[in-house]
């Protein structure tokens, strides 16, 4: 099967959950003998022709906050219509206006959506309207819509009376973690720091986490891993309001990030809007205790294997952090549950099986079996 992947910045992952998901999905499908082509943005300094048997195609983009994704995705679609693909996997519902073009040229298209995009604060009025319209393009023209959360699937069912295909993100089980030296580089001690990982955008709730951490009585630092290359002002604001003890090492990927997950005392996900958070799953796969904002999508992910606080409640977040910092035994009890939940619901092998089955079915290469 020949698969085209569009709508992301590229691989190897260097920004956000979609890229991480696309990288693992693409490389695992390639291992299974499929020919996978990922469209990458041309600004990358390193531009190998392949990444772990995945073919990479580089195209330019207009690098600005509002035009980067749409310009690159449009060029990618124009390139893809003249290539032989059995199926195209399009990421980001905001790219759905391209689906009619792809379908016009005979392409089969599945689209992955990342939560309910129009609710994101970064878009403003026009951006939210565009995302609403984009949802409808996906409904009308895509062969299938992929959601990474059952709660997001409920939204599409209730709002549009349409069924989606649930394929969550996956996670690897990490015991011990690699030794890359990053703990020493950042001045950290194993199991003696708190961890946040994510993009620096308002709905990730980093500002609230910093406020809560400033109220917690602890000598453990808070490591805030992430970046936002399109909003440096927001990045600097977070650093200005950060209390003593907060460390900002920038964006980290690969084994260095795995080492940080595996050695953290707590992982906190204060997101106000999510599907299934890849960072949360990685932390759970590493066997750390997780604390999440109690939105439905995050409660779905953790089940009884984590701690949640009242939705967007700064005081409750502060209380939960203090309680876990003061009670290592309580922290350890939750930490022991996380990997079991990942093994049951979020194994990468199972996730890739679902992707492969859906893509084959969409391409007409496999007769659907009864679900």
Coordinates of C-alpha atoms in Angstrom, one line a residue:
X1 CA 0.0 0.0 0.0
X2 CA 1.3 3.5 -0.9
X3 CA 0.4 6.0 1.7
X4 CA 0.8 9.8 1.6
X5 CA 0.9 11.8 4.9
X6 CA 0.1 15.5 4.6
X7 CA -0.7 18.4 7.0
X8 CA 2.2 18.2 9.5
X9 CA 5.5 20.0 9.7
X10 CA 7.4 16.8 9.0
X11 CA 9.4 14.0 10.6
X12 CA 11.4 13.4 12.7
X13 CA 9.1 15.1 15.1
X14 CA 10.0 18.6 16.2
X15 CA 6.7 20.2 17.2
X16 CA 3.7 18.8 18.9
X17 CA 1.7 15.6 19.2
X18 CA 0.6 15.3 15.6
X19 CA 4.2 15.1 14.4
X20 CA 5.0 12.5 17.1
X21 CA 2.0 10.4 16.1
X22 CA 2.8 10.8 12.4
X23 CA 6.4 9.8 12.9
X24 CA 5.7 6.6 14.8
X25 CA 2.7 5.7 12.6
X26 CA 4.7 6.2 9.4
X27 CA 7.8 4.4 10.5
X28 CA 5.8 1.4 11.9
X29 CA 3.7 1.1 8.7
X30 CA 6.9 1.3 6.6
X31 CA 8.3 -1.6 8.8
X32 CA 5.3 -3.6 7.7
X33 CA 6.2 -3.2 4.1
X34 CA 4.1 -0.2 3.1
X35 CA 5.5 2.6 1.0
X36 CA 5.0 5.7 3.1
X37 CA 5.7 9.3 1.9
X38 CA 5.6 12.2 4.4
X39 CA 5.4 15.8 3.2
X40 CA 7.8 18.0 5.2
X41 CA 8.4 21.7 5.3
X42 CA 11.3 22.9 3.4
X43 CA 12.8 25.1 6.1
X44 CA 14.4 22.2 7.9
X45 CA 18.2 22.4 8.1
X46 CA 18.6 18.6 7.8
X47 CA 16.7 17.2 4.8
X48 CA 17.4 13.5 4.5
X49 CA 15.6 11.7 1.7
X50 CA 14.4 9.0 4.1
X51 CA 13.8 8.6 7.8
X52 CA 13.7 4.9 9.0
X53 CA 12.5 3.7 5.5
X54 CA 9.9 6.5 5.2
X55 CA 10.3 8.7 2.1
X56 CA 10.4 12.4 2.7
X57 CA 9.3 15.1 0.3
X58 CA 10.2 18.7 1.1
X59 CA 8.1 21.7 -0.1
X60 CA 8.2 25.4 0.8
X61 CA 5.9 27.2 3.2
X62 CA 5.1 30.8 4.1
X63 CA 6.5 30.9 7.6
X64 CA 4.1 33.0 9.6
X65 CA 1.7 32.1 12.4
X66 CA -1.4 32.1 10.1
X67 CA 0.0 31.0 6.7
X68 CA 2.6 28.3 7.5
X69 CA 0.3 25.3 7.7
X70 CA -2.2 26.3 5.0
X71 CA 0.5 27.2 2.5
X72 CA 2.5 24.0 3.0
X73 CA -0.6 21.8 3.0
X74 CA -1.9 23.3 -0.2
X75 CA 1.4 22.8 -2.0
X76 CA 1.5 19.2 -0.6
X77 CA -2.0 18.5 -1.9
X78 CA -1.1 19.9 -5.3
X79 CA 2.0 17.7 -5.4
X80 CA 0.1 14.6 -4.2
X81 CA -2.7 14.7 -6.8
X82 CA -0.1 13.8 -9.5
X83 CA 1.4 11.0 -7.4
X84 CA 0.2 7.4 -7.1
X85 CA -1.2 7.0 -3.6
X86 CA -3.6 4.3 -2.5
X87 CA -4.7 6.5 0.4
X88 CA -3.8 9.9 1.9
X89 CA -3.8 10.5 5.6
X90 CA -4.4 14.2 6.2
X91 CA -3.7 15.6 9.6
X92 CA -5.5 18.7 11.1
X93 CA -9.1 19.4 10.4
X94 CA -8.1 22.9 9.3
X95 CA -6.7 21.4 6.1
X96 CA -10.0 19.8 5.2
X97 CA -10.7 22.4 2.5
X98 CA -8.1 20.4 0.5
X99 CA -10.1 17.2 0.6
X100 CA -12.4 18.1 -2.4
X101 CA -9.3 18.7 -4.6
X102 CA -7.8 15.4 -3.5
X103 CA -11.0 13.5 -4.1
X104 CA -11.5 15.2 -7.5
X105 CA -8.3 13.6 -8.6
X106 CA -9.4 10.2 -7.3
X107 CA -7.6 10.1 -4.0
X108 CA -9.0 8.3 -1.0
X109 CA -8.6 10.5 2.1
X110 CA -8.8 9.9 5.9
X111 CA -8.4 13.0 8.1
X112 CA -7.2 13.1 11.7
X113 CA -8.7 15.7 14.0
X114 CA -7.1 17.0 17.1
X115 CA -9.8 17.6 19.7
X116 CA -12.5 20.3 18.9
X117 CA -10.3 22.7 17.1
X118 CA -12.6 25.8 16.9
X119 CA -12.6 26.0 20.7
X120 CA -8.9 26.9 20.8
X121 CA -8.2 30.4 22.1
X122 CA -5.4 31.0 19.6
X123 CA -7.8 31.2 16.6
X124 CA -10.0 34.2 17.5
X125 CA -13.3 34.8 15.8
X126 CA -12.2 34.3 12.2
X127 CA -10.1 31.3 13.0
X128 CA -12.9 29.6 14.9
X129 CA -15.3 30.2 12.0
X130 CA -12.8 28.7 9.6
X131 CA -12.5 25.6 11.9
X132 CA -16.3 25.2 12.0
X133 CA -16.4 25.3 8.2
X134 CA -13.4 22.9 8.0
X135 CA -15.3 20.4 10.1
X136 CA -18.0 20.4 7.5
X137 CA -15.6 19.9 4.7
X138 CA -14.3 16.8 6.6
X139 CA -17.8 15.5 7.1
X140 CA -18.8 16.0 3.5
X141 CA -15.7 14.9 1.6
X142 CA -13.4 12.7 3.7
X143 CA -13.7 8.9 3.4
X144 CA -13.2 8.7 7.2
X145 CA -12.6 11.0 10.1
X146 CA -10.2 9.7 12.8
X147 CA -10.6 10.9 16.4
X148 CA -8.1 10.2 19.1
X149 CA -10.6 10.4 21.9
X150 CA -14.0 8.8 22.4
X151 CA -15.2 12.2 23.8
X152 CA -14.3 13.9 20.5
X153 CA -16.2 11.2 18.7
X154 CA -19.2 11.9 20.8
X155 CA -19.0 15.6 19.8
X156 CA -19.2 14.7 16.1
X157 CA -22.0 12.3 16.7
X158 CA -24.0 14.8 18.8
X159 CA -23.3 17.8 16.6
X160 CA -23.5 16.2 13.2
X161 CA -25.0 12.8 13.6
X162 CA -22.0 11.2 12.0
X163 CA -19.8 8.3 13.1
X164 CA -16.0 8.7 13.3
X165 CA -13.2 6.1 13.7
X166 CA -11.6 6.0 17.1
X167 CA -7.8 5.5 16.9
X168 CA -6.0 6.8 20.0
X169 CA -2.4 7.7 20.3
X170 CA -0.1 5.1 21.6
X171 CA 2.7 4.9 24.1
X172 CA 5.7 2.7 24.7
X173 CA 6.4 1.1 28.0
X174 CA 9.6 2.6 29.4
X175 CA 11.4 1.0 32.4
X176 CA 14.2 3.0 33.8
X177 CA 14.7 5.2 30.7
X178 CA 17.9 5.9 28.7
X179 CA 20.9 7.7 30.2
X180 CA 21.6 10.7 28.0
X181 CA 23.1 13.0 30.6
X182 CA 20.2 15.4 30.4
X183 CA 19.5 15.3 34.1
X184 CA 23.0 16.4 34.9
X185 CA 22.8 19.1 32.2
X186 CA 19.7 20.6 33.7
X187 CA 20.9 20.1 37.3
X188 CA 18.1 17.6 38.1
X189 CA 17.9 14.5 40.4
X190 CA 15.9 11.5 39.6
X191 CA 12.4 11.5 41.2
X192 CA 13.0 15.0 42.5
X193 CA 11.3 17.2 39.9
X194 CA 7.9 17.9 38.5
X195 CA 7.4 17.9 34.8
X196 CA 5.2 19.6 32.1
X197 CA 5.6 18.9 28.4
X198 CA 3.6 20.7 25.6
X199 CA 3.3 23.6 23.3
X200 CA 3.3 27.0 24.8
X201 CA -0.3 28.1 23.8
X202 CA -3.0 29.4 26.1
X203 CA -5.2 26.3 26.2
X204 CA -2.3 24.2 27.5
X205 CA -2.7 26.0 30.9
X206 CA 1.0 26.5 31.5
X207 CA 0.3 29.9 33.2
X208 CA -2.1 28.3 35.7
X209 CA 0.4 25.5 36.4
X210 CA 3.1 28.1 37.1
X211 CA 0.8 29.9 39.6
X212 CA -0.1 26.7 41.4
X213 CA 3.5 25.6 41.6
X214 CA 4.4 29.0 43.1
X215 CA 2.0 28.2 46.0
X216 CA 3.3 24.7 46.6
X217 CA 5.8 24.2 49.5
X218 CA 8.6 22.1 47.8
X219 CA 12.2 22.2 46.9
X220 CA 11.6 20.2 43.8
X221 CA 11.9 22.2 40.6
X222 CA 9.2 22.3 37.9
X223 CA 10.7 21.5 34.5
X224 CA 8.6 23.2 31.7
X225 CA 9.5 21.5 28.4
X226 CA 8.1 23.2 25.3
X227 CA 8.2 26.1 22.9
X228 CA 6.1 28.1 20.5
X229 CA 8.2 29.4 17.5
X230 CA 5.2 31.5 16.3
X231 CA 4.5 33.4 19.5
X232 CA 7.8 34.4 21.2
X233 CA 5.9 37.1 23.2
X234 CA 3.8 34.4 24.9
X235 CA 7.0 32.3 25.6
X236 CA 8.6 35.3 27.2
X237 CA 5.5 36.1 29.3
X238 CA 5.5 32.6 30.8
X239 CA 9.2 33.0 31.8
X240 CA 8.5 36.4 33.3
X241 CA 5.7 35.2 35.5
X242 CA 7.4 31.9 36.5
X243 CA 8.2 31.5 40.2
X244 CA 11.6 30.5 41.5
X245 CA 12.3 26.8 40.8
X246 CA 10.8 26.7 37.3
X247 CA 13.2 25.6 34.6
X248 CA 12.6 26.2 30.8
X249 CA 14.9 24.0 28.8
X250 CA 13.1 24.5 25.5
X251 CA 11.7 21.7 23.3
X252 CA 13.2 18.3 23.8
X253 CA 12.6 15.1 21.7
X254 CA 13.8 11.6 21.5
X255 CA 15.8 9.8 24.2
X256 CA 16.4 13.0 26.2
X257 CA 12.7 13.4 26.6
X258 CA 12.3 9.8 27.5
X259 CA 14.8 10.2 30.3
X260 CA 12.9 13.2 31.7
X261 CA 9.6 11.3 31.7
X262 CA 11.1 8.2 33.4
X263 CA 12.8 10.1 36.2
X264 CA 10.1 12.7 37.0
X265 CA 8.3 12.6 40.4
X266 CA 5.0 14.0 38.9
X267 CA 3.8 14.8 35.4
X268 CA 1.2 17.5 35.2
X269 CA -1.2 18.1 32.2
X270 CA -3.2 21.3 32.9
X271 CA -4.7 21.5 29.4
X272 CA -8.1 23.1 29.0
X273 CA -8.6 21.5 25.6
X274 CA -7.3 18.1 24.5
X275 CA -8.0 15.0 22.6
X276 CA -5.8 12.2 23.8
X277 CA -2.6 13.9 24.9
X278 CA 0.6 12.2 23.5
X279 CA 2.7 13.7 26.3
X280 CA 0.3 12.4 29.0
X281 CA 0.5 8.9 27.5
X282 CA 4.3 9.0 27.3
X283 CA 4.4 9.9 31.0
X284 CA 2.1 7.1 31.8
X285 CA 4.1 4.7 29.7
X286 CA 7.2 5.7 31.7
X287 CA 5.5 4.8 34.9
X288 CA 5.3 8.2 36.5
X289 CA 2.4 9.6 38.5
X290 CA 0.2 11.9 36.4
X291 CA -2.0 14.9 37.5
X292 CA -4.5 16.2 35.0
X293 CA -7.1 19.0 34.6
X294 CA -10.4 17.2 34.9
X295 CA -11.8 17.7 31.4
X296 CA -13.6 14.7 30.0
X297 CA -10.9 13.8 27.4
X298 CA -8.2 13.6 30.1
X299 CA -10.3 11.7 32.5
X300 CA -11.0 9.2 29.7
X301 CA -7.2 8.8 29.2
X302 CA -6.2 8.2 32.9
X303 CA -9.2 6.2 34.2
X304 CA -8.3 5.3 37.8
X305 CA -4.5 5.5 37.0
X306 CA -4.0 9.2 37.8
X307 CA -5.1 12.2 39.8
X308 CA -7.4 14.9 38.5
X309 CA -8.4 18.3 39.8
X310 CA -11.6 20.3 39.3
X311 CA -11.7 21.8 35.8
X312 CA -9.6 24.9 35.6
X313 CA -9.6 25.2 39.4
X314 CA -6.2 26.7 40.5
X315 CA -6.8 26.1 44.2
X316 CA -7.7 22.5 43.7
X317 CA -4.6 22.0 41.5
X318 CA -2.5 23.5 44.2
X319 CA -4.0 21.2 46.8
X320 CA -3.5 18.1 44.7
X321 CA 0.2 19.0 44.0
X322 CA 0.9 19.7 47.6
X323 CA -0.8 16.4 48.7
X324 CA 1.3 14.3 46.3
X325 CA 4.5 16.2 47.1
X326 CA 4.0 15.5 50.8
X327 CA 3.0 11.9 50.3
X328 CA 5.4 9.8 48.3
X329 CA 3.5 6.6 49.1
X330 CA 0.4 8.0 47.6
X331 CA 2.3 9.2 44.5
X332 CA 3.8 5.7 44.2
X333 CA 0.4 4.0 44.3
X334 CA -0.8 6.0 41.4
X335 CA 2.5 5.6 39.5
X336 CA 2.1 1.8 39.6
X337 CA -1.2 1.9 37.8
X338 CA -0.1 4.0 34.8
X339 CA 1.8 1.4 32.8
X340 CA -1.0 -1.2 33.3
X341 CA -3.5 1.2 31.7
X342 CA -1.2 1.9 28.8
X343 CA -0.7 -1.8 28.2
X344 CA -4.5 -2.4 28.2
X345 CA -5.6 0.5 26.1
X346 CA -2.7 2.4 24.4
X347 CA -0.1 -0.1 23.1
X348 CA 1.5 1.1 19.9
X349 CA 1.2 -2.3 18.2
X350 CA -2.6 -2.2 18.7
X351 CA -2.8 1.4 17.5
X352 CA -0.8 0.6 14.3
X353 CA -3.1 -2.4 13.7
X354 CA -6.1 0.0 13.7
X355 CA -4.4 2.5 11.4
X356 CA -3.3 -0.2 9.0
X357 CA -6.8 -1.8 8.9
X358 CA -8.5 1.6 8.3
X359 CA -6.1 2.6 5.6
X360 CA -6.4 -0.7 3.8
X361 CA -10.2 -0.6 4.0
X362 CA -10.3 3.0 2.7
X363 CA -8.0 2.1 -0.2
X364 CA -10.2 -0.8 -1.1
X365 CA -7.5 -3.3 -0.3
X366 CA -9.3 -5.2 2.5
X367 CA -12.9 -6.3 2.9
X368 CA -14.2 -4.8 6.1
X369 CA -14.8 -7.4 8.9
X370 CA -17.6 -7.2 11.4
X371 CA -16.6 -4.9 14.3

